[in-house]
mmCIF file of C-alpha atoms in Angstrom:
data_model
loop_
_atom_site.group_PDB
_atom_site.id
_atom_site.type_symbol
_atom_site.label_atom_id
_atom_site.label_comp_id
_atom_site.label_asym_id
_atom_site.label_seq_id
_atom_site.Cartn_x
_atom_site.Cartn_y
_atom_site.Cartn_z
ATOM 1 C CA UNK A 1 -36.931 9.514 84.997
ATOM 2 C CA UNK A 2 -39.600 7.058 83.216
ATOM 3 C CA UNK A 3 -38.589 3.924 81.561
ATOM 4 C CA UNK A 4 -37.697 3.768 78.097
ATOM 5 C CA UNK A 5 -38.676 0.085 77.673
ATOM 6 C CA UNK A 6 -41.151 -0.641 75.767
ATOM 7 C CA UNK A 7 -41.113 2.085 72.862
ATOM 8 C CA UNK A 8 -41.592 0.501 70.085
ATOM 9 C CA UNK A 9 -44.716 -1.202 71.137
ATOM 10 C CA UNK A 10 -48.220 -0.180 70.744
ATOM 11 C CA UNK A 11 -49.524 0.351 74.520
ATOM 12 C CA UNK A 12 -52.865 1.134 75.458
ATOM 13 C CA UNK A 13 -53.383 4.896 76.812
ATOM 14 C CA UNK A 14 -52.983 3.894 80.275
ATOM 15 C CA UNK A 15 -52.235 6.095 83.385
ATOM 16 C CA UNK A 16 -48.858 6.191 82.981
ATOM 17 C CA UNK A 17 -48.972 7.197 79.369
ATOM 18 C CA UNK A 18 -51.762 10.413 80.642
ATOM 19 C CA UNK A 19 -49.484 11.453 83.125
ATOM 20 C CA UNK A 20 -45.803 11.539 80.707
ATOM 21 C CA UNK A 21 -47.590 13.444 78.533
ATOM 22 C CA UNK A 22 -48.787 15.881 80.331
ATOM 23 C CA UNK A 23 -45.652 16.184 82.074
ATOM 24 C CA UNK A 24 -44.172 16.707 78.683
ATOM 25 C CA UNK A 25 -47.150 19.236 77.125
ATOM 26 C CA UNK A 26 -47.108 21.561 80.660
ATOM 27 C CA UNK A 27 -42.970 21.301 79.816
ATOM 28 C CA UNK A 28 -43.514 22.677 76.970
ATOM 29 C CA UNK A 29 -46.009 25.284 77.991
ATOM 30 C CA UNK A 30 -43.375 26.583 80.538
ATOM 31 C CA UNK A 31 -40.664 26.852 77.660
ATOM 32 C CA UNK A 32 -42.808 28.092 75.141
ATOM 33 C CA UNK A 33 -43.946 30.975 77.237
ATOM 34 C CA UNK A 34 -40.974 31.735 78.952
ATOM 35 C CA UNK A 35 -38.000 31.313 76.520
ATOM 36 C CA UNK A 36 -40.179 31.274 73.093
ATOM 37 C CA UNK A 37 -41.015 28.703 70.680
ATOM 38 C CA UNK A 38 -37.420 28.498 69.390
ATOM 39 C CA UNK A 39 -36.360 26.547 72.539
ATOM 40 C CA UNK A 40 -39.181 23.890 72.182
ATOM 41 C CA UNK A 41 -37.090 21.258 70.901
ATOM 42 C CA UNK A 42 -37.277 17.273 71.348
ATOM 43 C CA UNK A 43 -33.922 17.135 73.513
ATOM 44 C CA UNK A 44 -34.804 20.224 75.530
ATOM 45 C CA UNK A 45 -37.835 19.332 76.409
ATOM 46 C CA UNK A 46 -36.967 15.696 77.238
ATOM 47 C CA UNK A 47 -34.435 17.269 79.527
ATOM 48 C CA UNK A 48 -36.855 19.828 81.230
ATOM 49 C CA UNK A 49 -39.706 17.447 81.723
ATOM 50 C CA UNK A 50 -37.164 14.374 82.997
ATOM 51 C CA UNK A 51 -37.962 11.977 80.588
ATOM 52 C CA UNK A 52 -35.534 10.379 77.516
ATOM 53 C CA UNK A 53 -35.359 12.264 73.964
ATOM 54 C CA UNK A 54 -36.956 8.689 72.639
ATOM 55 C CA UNK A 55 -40.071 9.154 74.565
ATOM 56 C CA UNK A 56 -40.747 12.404 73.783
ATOM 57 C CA UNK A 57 -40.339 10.963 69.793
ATOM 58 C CA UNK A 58 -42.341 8.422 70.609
ATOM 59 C CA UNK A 59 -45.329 10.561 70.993
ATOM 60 C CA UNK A 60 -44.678 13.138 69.190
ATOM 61 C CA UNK A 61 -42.424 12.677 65.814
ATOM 62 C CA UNK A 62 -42.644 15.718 64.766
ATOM 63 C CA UNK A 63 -42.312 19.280 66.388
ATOM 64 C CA UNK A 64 -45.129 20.588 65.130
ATOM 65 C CA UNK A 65 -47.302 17.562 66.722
ATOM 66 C CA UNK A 66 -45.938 18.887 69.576
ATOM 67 C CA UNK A 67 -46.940 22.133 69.674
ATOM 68 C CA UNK A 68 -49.827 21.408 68.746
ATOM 69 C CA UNK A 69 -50.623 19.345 71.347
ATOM 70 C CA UNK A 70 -49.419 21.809 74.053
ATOM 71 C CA UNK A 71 -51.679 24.885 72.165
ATOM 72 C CA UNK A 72 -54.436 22.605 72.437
ATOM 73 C CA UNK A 73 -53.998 21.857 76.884
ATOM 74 C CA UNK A 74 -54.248 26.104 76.281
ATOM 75 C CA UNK A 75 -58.095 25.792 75.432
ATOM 76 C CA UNK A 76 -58.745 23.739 78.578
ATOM 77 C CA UNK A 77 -59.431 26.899 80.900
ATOM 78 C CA UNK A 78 -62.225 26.038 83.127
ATOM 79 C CA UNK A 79 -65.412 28.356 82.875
ATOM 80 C CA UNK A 80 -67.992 28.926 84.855
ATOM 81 C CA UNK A 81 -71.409 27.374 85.269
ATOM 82 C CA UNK A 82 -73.678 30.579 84.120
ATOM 83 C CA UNK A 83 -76.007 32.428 87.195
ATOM 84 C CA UNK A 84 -78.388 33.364 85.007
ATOM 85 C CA UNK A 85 -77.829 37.059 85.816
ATOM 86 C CA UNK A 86 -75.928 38.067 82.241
ATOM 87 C CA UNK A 87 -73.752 41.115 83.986
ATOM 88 C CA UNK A 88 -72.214 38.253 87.037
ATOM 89 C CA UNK A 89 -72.163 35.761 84.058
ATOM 90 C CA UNK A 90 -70.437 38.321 81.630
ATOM 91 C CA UNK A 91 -68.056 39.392 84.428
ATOM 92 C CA UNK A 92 -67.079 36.175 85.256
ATOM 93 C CA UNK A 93 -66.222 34.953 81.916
ATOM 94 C CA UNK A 94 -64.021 38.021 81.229
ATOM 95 C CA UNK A 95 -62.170 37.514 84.613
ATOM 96 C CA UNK A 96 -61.607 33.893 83.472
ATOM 97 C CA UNK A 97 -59.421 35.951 80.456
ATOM 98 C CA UNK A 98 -58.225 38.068 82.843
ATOM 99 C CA UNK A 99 -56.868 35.655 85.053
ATOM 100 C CA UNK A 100 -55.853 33.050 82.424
ATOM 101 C CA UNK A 101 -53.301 35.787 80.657
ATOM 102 C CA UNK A 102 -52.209 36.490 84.718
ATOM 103 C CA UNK A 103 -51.542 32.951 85.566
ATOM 104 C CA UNK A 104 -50.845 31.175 82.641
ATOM 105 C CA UNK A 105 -49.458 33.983 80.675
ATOM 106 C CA UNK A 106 -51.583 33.349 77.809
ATOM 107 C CA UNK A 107 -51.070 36.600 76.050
ATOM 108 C CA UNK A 108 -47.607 35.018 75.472
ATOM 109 C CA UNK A 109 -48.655 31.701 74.775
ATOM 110 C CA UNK A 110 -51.219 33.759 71.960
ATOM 111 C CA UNK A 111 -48.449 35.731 70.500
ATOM 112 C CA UNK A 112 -46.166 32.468 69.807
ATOM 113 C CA UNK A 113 -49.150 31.002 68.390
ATOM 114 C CA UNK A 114 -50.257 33.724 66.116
ATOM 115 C CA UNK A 115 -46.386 33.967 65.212
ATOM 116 C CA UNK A 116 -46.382 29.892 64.482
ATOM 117 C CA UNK A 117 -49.262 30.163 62.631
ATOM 118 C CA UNK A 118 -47.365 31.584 59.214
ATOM 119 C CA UNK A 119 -44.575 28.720 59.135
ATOM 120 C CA UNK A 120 -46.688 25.838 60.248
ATOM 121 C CA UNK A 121 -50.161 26.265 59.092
ATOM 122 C CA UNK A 122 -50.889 23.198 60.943
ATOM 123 C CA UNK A 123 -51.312 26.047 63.621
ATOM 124 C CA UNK A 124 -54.336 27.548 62.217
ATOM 125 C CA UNK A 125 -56.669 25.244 63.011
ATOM 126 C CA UNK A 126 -55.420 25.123 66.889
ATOM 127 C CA UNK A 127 -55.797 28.706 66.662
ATOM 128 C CA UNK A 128 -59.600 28.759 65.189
ATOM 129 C CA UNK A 129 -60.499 25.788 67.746
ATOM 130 C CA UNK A 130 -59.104 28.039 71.057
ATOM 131 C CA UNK A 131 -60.727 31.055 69.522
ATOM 132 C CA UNK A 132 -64.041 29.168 69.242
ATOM 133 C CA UNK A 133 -63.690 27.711 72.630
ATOM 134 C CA UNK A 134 -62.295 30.593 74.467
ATOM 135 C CA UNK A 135 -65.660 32.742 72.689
ATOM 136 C CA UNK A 136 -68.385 30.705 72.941
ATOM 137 C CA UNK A 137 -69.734 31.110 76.584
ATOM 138 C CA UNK A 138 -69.551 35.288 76.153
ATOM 139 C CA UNK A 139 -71.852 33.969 72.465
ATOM 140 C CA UNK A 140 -73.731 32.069 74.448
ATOM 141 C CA UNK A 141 -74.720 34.514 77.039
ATOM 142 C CA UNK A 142 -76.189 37.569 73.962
ATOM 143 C CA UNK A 143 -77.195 35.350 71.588
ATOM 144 C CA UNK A 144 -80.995 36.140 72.921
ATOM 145 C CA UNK A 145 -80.113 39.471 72.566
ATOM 146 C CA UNK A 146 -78.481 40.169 69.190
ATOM 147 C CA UNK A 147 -77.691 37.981 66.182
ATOM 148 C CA UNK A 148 -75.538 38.189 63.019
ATOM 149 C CA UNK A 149 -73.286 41.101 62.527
ATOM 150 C CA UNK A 150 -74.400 42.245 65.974
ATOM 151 C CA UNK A 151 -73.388 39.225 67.807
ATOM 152 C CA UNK A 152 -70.031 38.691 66.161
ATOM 153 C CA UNK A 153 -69.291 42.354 66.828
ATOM 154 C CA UNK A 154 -70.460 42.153 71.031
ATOM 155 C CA UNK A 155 -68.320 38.758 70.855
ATOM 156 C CA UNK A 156 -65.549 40.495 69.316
ATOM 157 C CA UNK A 157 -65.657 43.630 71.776
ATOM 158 C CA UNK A 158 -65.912 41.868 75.052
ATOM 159 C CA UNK A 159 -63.271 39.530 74.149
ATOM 160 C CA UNK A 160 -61.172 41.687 72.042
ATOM 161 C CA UNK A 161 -61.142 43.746 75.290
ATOM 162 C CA UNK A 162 -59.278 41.794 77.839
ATOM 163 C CA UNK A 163 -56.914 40.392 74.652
ATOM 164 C CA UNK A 164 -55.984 44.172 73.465
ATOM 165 C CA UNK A 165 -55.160 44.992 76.911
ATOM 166 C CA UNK A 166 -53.330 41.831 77.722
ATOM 167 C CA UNK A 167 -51.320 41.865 74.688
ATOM 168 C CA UNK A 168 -51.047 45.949 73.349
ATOM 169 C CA UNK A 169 -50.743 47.317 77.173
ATOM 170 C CA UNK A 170 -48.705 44.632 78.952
ATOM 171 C CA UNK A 171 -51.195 43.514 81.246
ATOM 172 C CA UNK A 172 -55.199 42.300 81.331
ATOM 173 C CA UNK A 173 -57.689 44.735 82.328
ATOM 174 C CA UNK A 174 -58.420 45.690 86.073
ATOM 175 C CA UNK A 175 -61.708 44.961 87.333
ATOM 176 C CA UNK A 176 -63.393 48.050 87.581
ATOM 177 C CA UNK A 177 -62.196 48.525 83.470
ATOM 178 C CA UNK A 178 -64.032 44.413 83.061
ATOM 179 C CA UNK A 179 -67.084 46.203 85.009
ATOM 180 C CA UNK A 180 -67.220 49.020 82.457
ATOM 181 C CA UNK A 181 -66.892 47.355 79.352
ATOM 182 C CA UNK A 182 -69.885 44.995 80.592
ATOM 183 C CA UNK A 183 -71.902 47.877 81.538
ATOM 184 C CA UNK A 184 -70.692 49.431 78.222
ATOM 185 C CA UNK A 185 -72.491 46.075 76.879
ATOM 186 C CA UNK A 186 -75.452 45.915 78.963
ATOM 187 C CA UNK A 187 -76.101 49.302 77.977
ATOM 188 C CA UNK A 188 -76.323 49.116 74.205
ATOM 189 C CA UNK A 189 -78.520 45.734 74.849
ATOM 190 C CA UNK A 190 -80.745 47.885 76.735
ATOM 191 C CA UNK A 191 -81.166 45.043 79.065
ATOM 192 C CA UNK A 192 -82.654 46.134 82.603
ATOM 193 C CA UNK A 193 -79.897 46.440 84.891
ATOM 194 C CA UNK A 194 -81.702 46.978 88.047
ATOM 195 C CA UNK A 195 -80.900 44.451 90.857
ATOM 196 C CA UNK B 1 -25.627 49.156 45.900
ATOM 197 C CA UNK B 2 -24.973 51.802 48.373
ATOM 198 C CA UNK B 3 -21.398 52.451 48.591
ATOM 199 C CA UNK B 4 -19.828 51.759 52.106
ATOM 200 C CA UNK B 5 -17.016 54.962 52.232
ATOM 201 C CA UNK B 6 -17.037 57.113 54.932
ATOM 202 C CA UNK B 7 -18.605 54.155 57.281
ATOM 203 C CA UNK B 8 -16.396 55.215 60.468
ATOM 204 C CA UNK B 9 -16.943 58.836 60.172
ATOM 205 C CA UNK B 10 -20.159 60.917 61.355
ATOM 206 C CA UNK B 11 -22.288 62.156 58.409
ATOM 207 C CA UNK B 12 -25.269 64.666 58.848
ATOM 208 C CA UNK B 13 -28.286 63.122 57.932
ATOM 209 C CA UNK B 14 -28.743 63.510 54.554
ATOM 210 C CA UNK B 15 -31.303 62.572 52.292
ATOM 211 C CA UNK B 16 -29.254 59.591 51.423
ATOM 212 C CA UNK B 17 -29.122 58.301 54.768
ATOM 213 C CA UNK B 18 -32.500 58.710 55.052
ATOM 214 C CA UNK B 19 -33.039 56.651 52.221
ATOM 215 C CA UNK B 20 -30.841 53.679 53.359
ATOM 216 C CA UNK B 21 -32.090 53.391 56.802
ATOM 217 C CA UNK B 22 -35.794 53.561 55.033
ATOM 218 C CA UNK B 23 -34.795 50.517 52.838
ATOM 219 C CA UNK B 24 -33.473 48.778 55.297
ATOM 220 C CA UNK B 25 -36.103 49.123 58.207
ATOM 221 C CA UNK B 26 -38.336 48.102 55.378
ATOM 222 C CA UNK B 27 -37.022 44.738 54.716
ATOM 223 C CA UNK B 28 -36.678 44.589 58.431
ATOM 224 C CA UNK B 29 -40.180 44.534 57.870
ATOM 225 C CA UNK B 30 -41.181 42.321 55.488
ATOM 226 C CA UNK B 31 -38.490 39.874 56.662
ATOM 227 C CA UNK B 32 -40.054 39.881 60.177
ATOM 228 C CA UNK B 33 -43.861 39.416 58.464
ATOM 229 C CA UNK B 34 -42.802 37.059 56.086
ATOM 230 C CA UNK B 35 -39.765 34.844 58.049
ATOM 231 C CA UNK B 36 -40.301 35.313 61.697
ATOM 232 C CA UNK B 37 -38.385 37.714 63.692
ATOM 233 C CA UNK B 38 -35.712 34.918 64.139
ATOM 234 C CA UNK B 39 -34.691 35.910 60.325
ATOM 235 C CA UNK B 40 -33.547 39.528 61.470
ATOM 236 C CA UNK B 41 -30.014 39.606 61.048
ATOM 237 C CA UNK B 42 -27.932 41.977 59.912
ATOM 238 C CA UNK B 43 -26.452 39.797 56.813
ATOM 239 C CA UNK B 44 -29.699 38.622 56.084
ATOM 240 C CA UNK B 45 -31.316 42.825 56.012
ATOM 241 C CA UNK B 46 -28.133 43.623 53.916
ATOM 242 C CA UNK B 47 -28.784 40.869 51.585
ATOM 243 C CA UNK B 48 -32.591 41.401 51.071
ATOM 244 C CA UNK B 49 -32.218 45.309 51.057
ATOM 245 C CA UNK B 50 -28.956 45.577 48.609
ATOM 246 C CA UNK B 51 -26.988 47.456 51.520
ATOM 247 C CA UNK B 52 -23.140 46.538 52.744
ATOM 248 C CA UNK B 53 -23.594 43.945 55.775
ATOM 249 C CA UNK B 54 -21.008 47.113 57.329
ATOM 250 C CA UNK B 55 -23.951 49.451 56.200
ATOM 251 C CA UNK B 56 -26.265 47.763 58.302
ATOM 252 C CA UNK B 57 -24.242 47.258 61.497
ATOM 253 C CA UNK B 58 -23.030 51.455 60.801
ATOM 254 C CA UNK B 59 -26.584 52.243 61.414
ATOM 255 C CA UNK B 60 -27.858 49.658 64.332
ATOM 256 C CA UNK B 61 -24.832 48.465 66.101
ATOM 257 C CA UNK B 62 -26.755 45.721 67.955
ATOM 258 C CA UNK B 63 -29.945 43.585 66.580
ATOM 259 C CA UNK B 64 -32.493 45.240 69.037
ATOM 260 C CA UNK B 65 -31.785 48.543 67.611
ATOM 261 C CA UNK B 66 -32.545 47.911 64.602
ATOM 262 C CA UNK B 67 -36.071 45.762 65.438
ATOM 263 C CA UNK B 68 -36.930 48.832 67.796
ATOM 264 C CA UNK B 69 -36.704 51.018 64.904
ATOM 265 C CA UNK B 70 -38.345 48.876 62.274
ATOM 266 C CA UNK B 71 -41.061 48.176 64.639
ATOM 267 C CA UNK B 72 -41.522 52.504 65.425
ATOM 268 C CA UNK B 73 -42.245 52.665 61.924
ATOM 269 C CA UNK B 74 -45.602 50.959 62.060
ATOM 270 C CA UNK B 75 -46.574 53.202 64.146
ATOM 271 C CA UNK B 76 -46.447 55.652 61.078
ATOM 272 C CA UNK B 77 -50.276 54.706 60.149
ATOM 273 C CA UNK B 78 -51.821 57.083 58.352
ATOM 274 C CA UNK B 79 -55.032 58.339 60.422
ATOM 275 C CA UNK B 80 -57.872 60.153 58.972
ATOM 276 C CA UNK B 81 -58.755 63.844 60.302
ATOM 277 C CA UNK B 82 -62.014 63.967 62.049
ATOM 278 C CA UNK B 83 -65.123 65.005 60.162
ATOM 279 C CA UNK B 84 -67.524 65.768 63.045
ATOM 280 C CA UNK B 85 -69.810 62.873 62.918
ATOM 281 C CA UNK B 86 -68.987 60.172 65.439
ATOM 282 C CA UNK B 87 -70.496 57.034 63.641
ATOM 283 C CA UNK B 88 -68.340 58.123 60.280
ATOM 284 C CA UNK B 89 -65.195 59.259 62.342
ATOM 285 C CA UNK B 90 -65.159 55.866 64.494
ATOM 286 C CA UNK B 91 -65.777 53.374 61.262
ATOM 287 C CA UNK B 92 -63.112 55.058 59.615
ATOM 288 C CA UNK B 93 -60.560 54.990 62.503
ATOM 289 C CA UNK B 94 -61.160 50.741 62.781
ATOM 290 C CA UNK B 95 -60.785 50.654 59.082
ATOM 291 C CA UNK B 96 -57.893 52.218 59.015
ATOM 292 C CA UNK B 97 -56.522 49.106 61.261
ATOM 293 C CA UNK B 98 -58.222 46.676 59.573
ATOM 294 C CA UNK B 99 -56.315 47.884 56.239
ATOM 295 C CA UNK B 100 -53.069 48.069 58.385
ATOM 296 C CA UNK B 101 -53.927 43.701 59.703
ATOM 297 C CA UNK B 102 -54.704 43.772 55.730
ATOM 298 C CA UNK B 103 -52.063 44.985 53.988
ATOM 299 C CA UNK B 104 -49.096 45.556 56.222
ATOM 300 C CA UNK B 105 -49.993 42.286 57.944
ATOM 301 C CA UNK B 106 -49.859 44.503 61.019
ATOM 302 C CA UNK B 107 -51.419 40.909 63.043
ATOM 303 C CA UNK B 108 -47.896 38.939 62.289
ATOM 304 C CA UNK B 109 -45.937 42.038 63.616
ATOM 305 C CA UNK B 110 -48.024 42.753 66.478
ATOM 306 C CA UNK B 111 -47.773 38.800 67.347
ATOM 307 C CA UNK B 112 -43.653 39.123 66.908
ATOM 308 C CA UNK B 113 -43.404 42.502 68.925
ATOM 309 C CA UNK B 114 -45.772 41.215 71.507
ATOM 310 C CA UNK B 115 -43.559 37.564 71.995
ATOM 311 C CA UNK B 116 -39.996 40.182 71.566
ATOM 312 C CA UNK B 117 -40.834 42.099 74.137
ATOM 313 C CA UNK B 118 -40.405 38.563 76.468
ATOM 314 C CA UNK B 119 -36.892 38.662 75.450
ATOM 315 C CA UNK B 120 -35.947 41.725 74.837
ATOM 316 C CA UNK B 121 -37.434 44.642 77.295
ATOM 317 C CA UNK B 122 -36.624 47.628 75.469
ATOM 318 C CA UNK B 123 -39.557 46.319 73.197
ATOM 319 C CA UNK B 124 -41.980 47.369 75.758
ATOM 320 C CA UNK B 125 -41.399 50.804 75.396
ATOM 321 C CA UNK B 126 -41.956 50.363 71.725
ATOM 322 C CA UNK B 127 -45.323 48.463 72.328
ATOM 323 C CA UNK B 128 -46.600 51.178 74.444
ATOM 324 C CA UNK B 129 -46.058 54.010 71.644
ATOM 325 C CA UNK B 130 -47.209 52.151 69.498
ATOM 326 C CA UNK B 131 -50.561 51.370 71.292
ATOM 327 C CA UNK B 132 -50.849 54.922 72.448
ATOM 328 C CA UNK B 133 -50.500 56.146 69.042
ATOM 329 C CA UNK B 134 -53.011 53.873 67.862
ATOM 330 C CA UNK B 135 -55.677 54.102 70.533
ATOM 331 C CA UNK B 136 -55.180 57.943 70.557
ATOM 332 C CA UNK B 137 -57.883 59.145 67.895
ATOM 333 C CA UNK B 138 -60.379 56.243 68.933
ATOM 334 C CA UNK B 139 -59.882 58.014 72.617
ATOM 335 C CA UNK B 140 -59.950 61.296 71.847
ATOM 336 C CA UNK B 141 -63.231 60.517 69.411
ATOM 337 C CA UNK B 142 -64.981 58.962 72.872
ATOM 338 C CA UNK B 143 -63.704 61.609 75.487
ATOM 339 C CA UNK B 144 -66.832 64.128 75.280
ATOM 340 C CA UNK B 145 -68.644 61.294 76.300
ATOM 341 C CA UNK B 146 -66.994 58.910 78.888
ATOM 342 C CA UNK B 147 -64.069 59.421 80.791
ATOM 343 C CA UNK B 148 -62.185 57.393 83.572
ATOM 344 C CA UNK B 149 -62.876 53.264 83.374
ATOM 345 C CA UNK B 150 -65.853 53.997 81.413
ATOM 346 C CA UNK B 151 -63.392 55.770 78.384
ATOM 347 C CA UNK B 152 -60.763 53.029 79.134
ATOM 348 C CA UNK B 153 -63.376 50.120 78.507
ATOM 349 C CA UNK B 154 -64.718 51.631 75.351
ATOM 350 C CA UNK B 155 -61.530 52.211 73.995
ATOM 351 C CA UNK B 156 -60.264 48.627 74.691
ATOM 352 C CA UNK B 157 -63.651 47.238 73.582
ATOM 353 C CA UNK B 158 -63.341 49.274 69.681
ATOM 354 C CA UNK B 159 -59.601 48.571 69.215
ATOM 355 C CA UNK B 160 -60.000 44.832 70.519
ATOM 356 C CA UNK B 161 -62.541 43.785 68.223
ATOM 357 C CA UNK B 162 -59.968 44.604 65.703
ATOM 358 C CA UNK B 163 -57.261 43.246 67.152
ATOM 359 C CA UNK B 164 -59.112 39.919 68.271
ATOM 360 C CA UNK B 165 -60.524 39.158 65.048
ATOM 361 C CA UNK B 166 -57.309 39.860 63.168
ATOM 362 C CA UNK B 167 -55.350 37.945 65.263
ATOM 363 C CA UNK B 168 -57.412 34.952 67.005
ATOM 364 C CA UNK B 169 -59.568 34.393 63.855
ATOM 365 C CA UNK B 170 -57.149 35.226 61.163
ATOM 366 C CA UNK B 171 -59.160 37.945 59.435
ATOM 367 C CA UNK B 172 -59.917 41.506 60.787
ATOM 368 C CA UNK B 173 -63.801 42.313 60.928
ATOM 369 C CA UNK B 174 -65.768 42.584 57.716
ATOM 370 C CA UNK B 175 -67.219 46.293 57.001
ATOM 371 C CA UNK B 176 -70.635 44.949 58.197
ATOM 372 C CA UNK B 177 -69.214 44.080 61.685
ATOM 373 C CA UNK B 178 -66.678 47.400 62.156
ATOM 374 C CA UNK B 179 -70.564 49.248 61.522
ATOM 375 C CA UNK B 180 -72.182 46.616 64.623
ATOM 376 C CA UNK B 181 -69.305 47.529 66.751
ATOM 377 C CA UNK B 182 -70.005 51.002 66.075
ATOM 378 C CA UNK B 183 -73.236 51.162 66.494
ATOM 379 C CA UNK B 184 -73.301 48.727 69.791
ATOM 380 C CA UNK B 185 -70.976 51.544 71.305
ATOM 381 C CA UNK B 186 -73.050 54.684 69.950
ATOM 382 C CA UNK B 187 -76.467 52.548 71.341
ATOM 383 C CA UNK B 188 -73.818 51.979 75.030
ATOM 384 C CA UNK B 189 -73.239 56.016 74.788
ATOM 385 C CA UNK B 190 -76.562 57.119 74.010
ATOM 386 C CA UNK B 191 -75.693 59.610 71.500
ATOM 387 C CA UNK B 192 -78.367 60.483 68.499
ATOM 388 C CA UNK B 193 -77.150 58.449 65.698
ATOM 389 C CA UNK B 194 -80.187 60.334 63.712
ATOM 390 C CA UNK B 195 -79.228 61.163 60.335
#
């Protein structure tokens, strides 16, 4: 149980502060995913996390701070450093998805979002920023390959991929159906896929 | 105001009943869209949709009931009937969700059904139609020329670009993208998109 004292001063952001609020943010992670955004409330979370209702008002006043806060710890998913070989590189990233809506039950954690997005627009932006994030490395990799409409749509297809199954069929795709929809890719690049 | 006689007693379904239960899974609906799915109640649906709150319980005794059935109706998208030419047959079938993110804010429910189905299992089932029903012509279009992973990926791939734009960027695909998306998959399949 941390110590109350002191909260009404201005600290500095010091160990101690890092560490009770990301004990707080993963608490609220853990409820938001597995009881809904409903139960993300000041006292529950306080109660979860072990810490005193003040503290979590002290750094967050509002709920919607909060949760925005937590959405944002969503967008730190680690990626990997590209090969250089676009199908490994491609593969990878979509396994990152994969796993990341496994583990961390990030299709649930989307949902809620999407869902929060209409009463506390607020949201929106956290939204656009994980979208961005979560995107960019699959952009990154066919940008020398297409551009414009093109590259928003192969964006859109490899990521909409792992997110439709995730979400629409209850669970990510497998591997072999990440392999296809790269080859799928790699095929209307017309990129040489000999090894 | 529909009249609440004969509440207790088993009527055939009749075209009034019909009508009733339509109104009312219809501001189950909009409710959901508009509110959150935490604003589903049965006083609240009798209010909105000018029913009996006894009305509303005759029909869906318990709350799930009633969001199973609201949700099974937007599965009731209207699909187009295959003219022959892939390129025209596929654009048209991702339009046809676009419109539905568009207009029936299909996004919002698919983000509440998806976070339900958390709480409330039975959902699942209800997700699963409702995918199936909407992947269906998008598979069936693709099947003469994939099958296994392959038809599994592509299918994901067309549907998720929908699906992720709508929901992780807050707009479905403009008509210029749906046509990249298209044409990346016709390029992936290696069919003669020759006019």
């Amino acid at each position: 149980m941390a110590s109350s004292s002191g909260a009404n001063t201005e600290q500095p952001v010091d160990a101690r502060v890092v560490r009770t609020r990301n004990d707080i943010l993963g608490a609220a992670l853990d409820v938001l995913i597995e009881q809904g955004s409903a139960a993300v409330t000041h006292a529950h979370l306080a109660k979860m996390a072990g810490y005193s209702k003040a503290t979590v008002y002290k750094h967050w006043p509002s709920r919607a701070d909060l949760l925005r806060d937590a959405f944002t710890r969503l967008g730190d998913m680690p990626h990997h450093i590209p090969t250089g070989d676009l199908r490994t590189d491609l593969i990878r990233e979509l396994t990152t998805f994969r796993t990341g809506m496994d583990e961390q039950r990030l299709d649930r954690a989307l949902a809620v979002l999407v869902d929060l997005t209409t009463s506390e627009p607020q949201m929106i932006q956290v939204r656009n920023k994980l979208a961005r994030d979560g995107e960019q490395i699959v952009r990154e990799l066919l940008q020398p390959y297409l551009r414009g409409s093109r590259l928003e749509a192969a964006t859109l297809m490899l990521c909409g991929a792992v997110l439709h199954a995730a979400l629409m069929h209850g669970e990510p795709p497998s591997k072999r159906v990440i392999a296809a929809t790269v080859d799928l890719m790699l095929s209307a690049l017309d990129v040489d896929q000999s090894v």
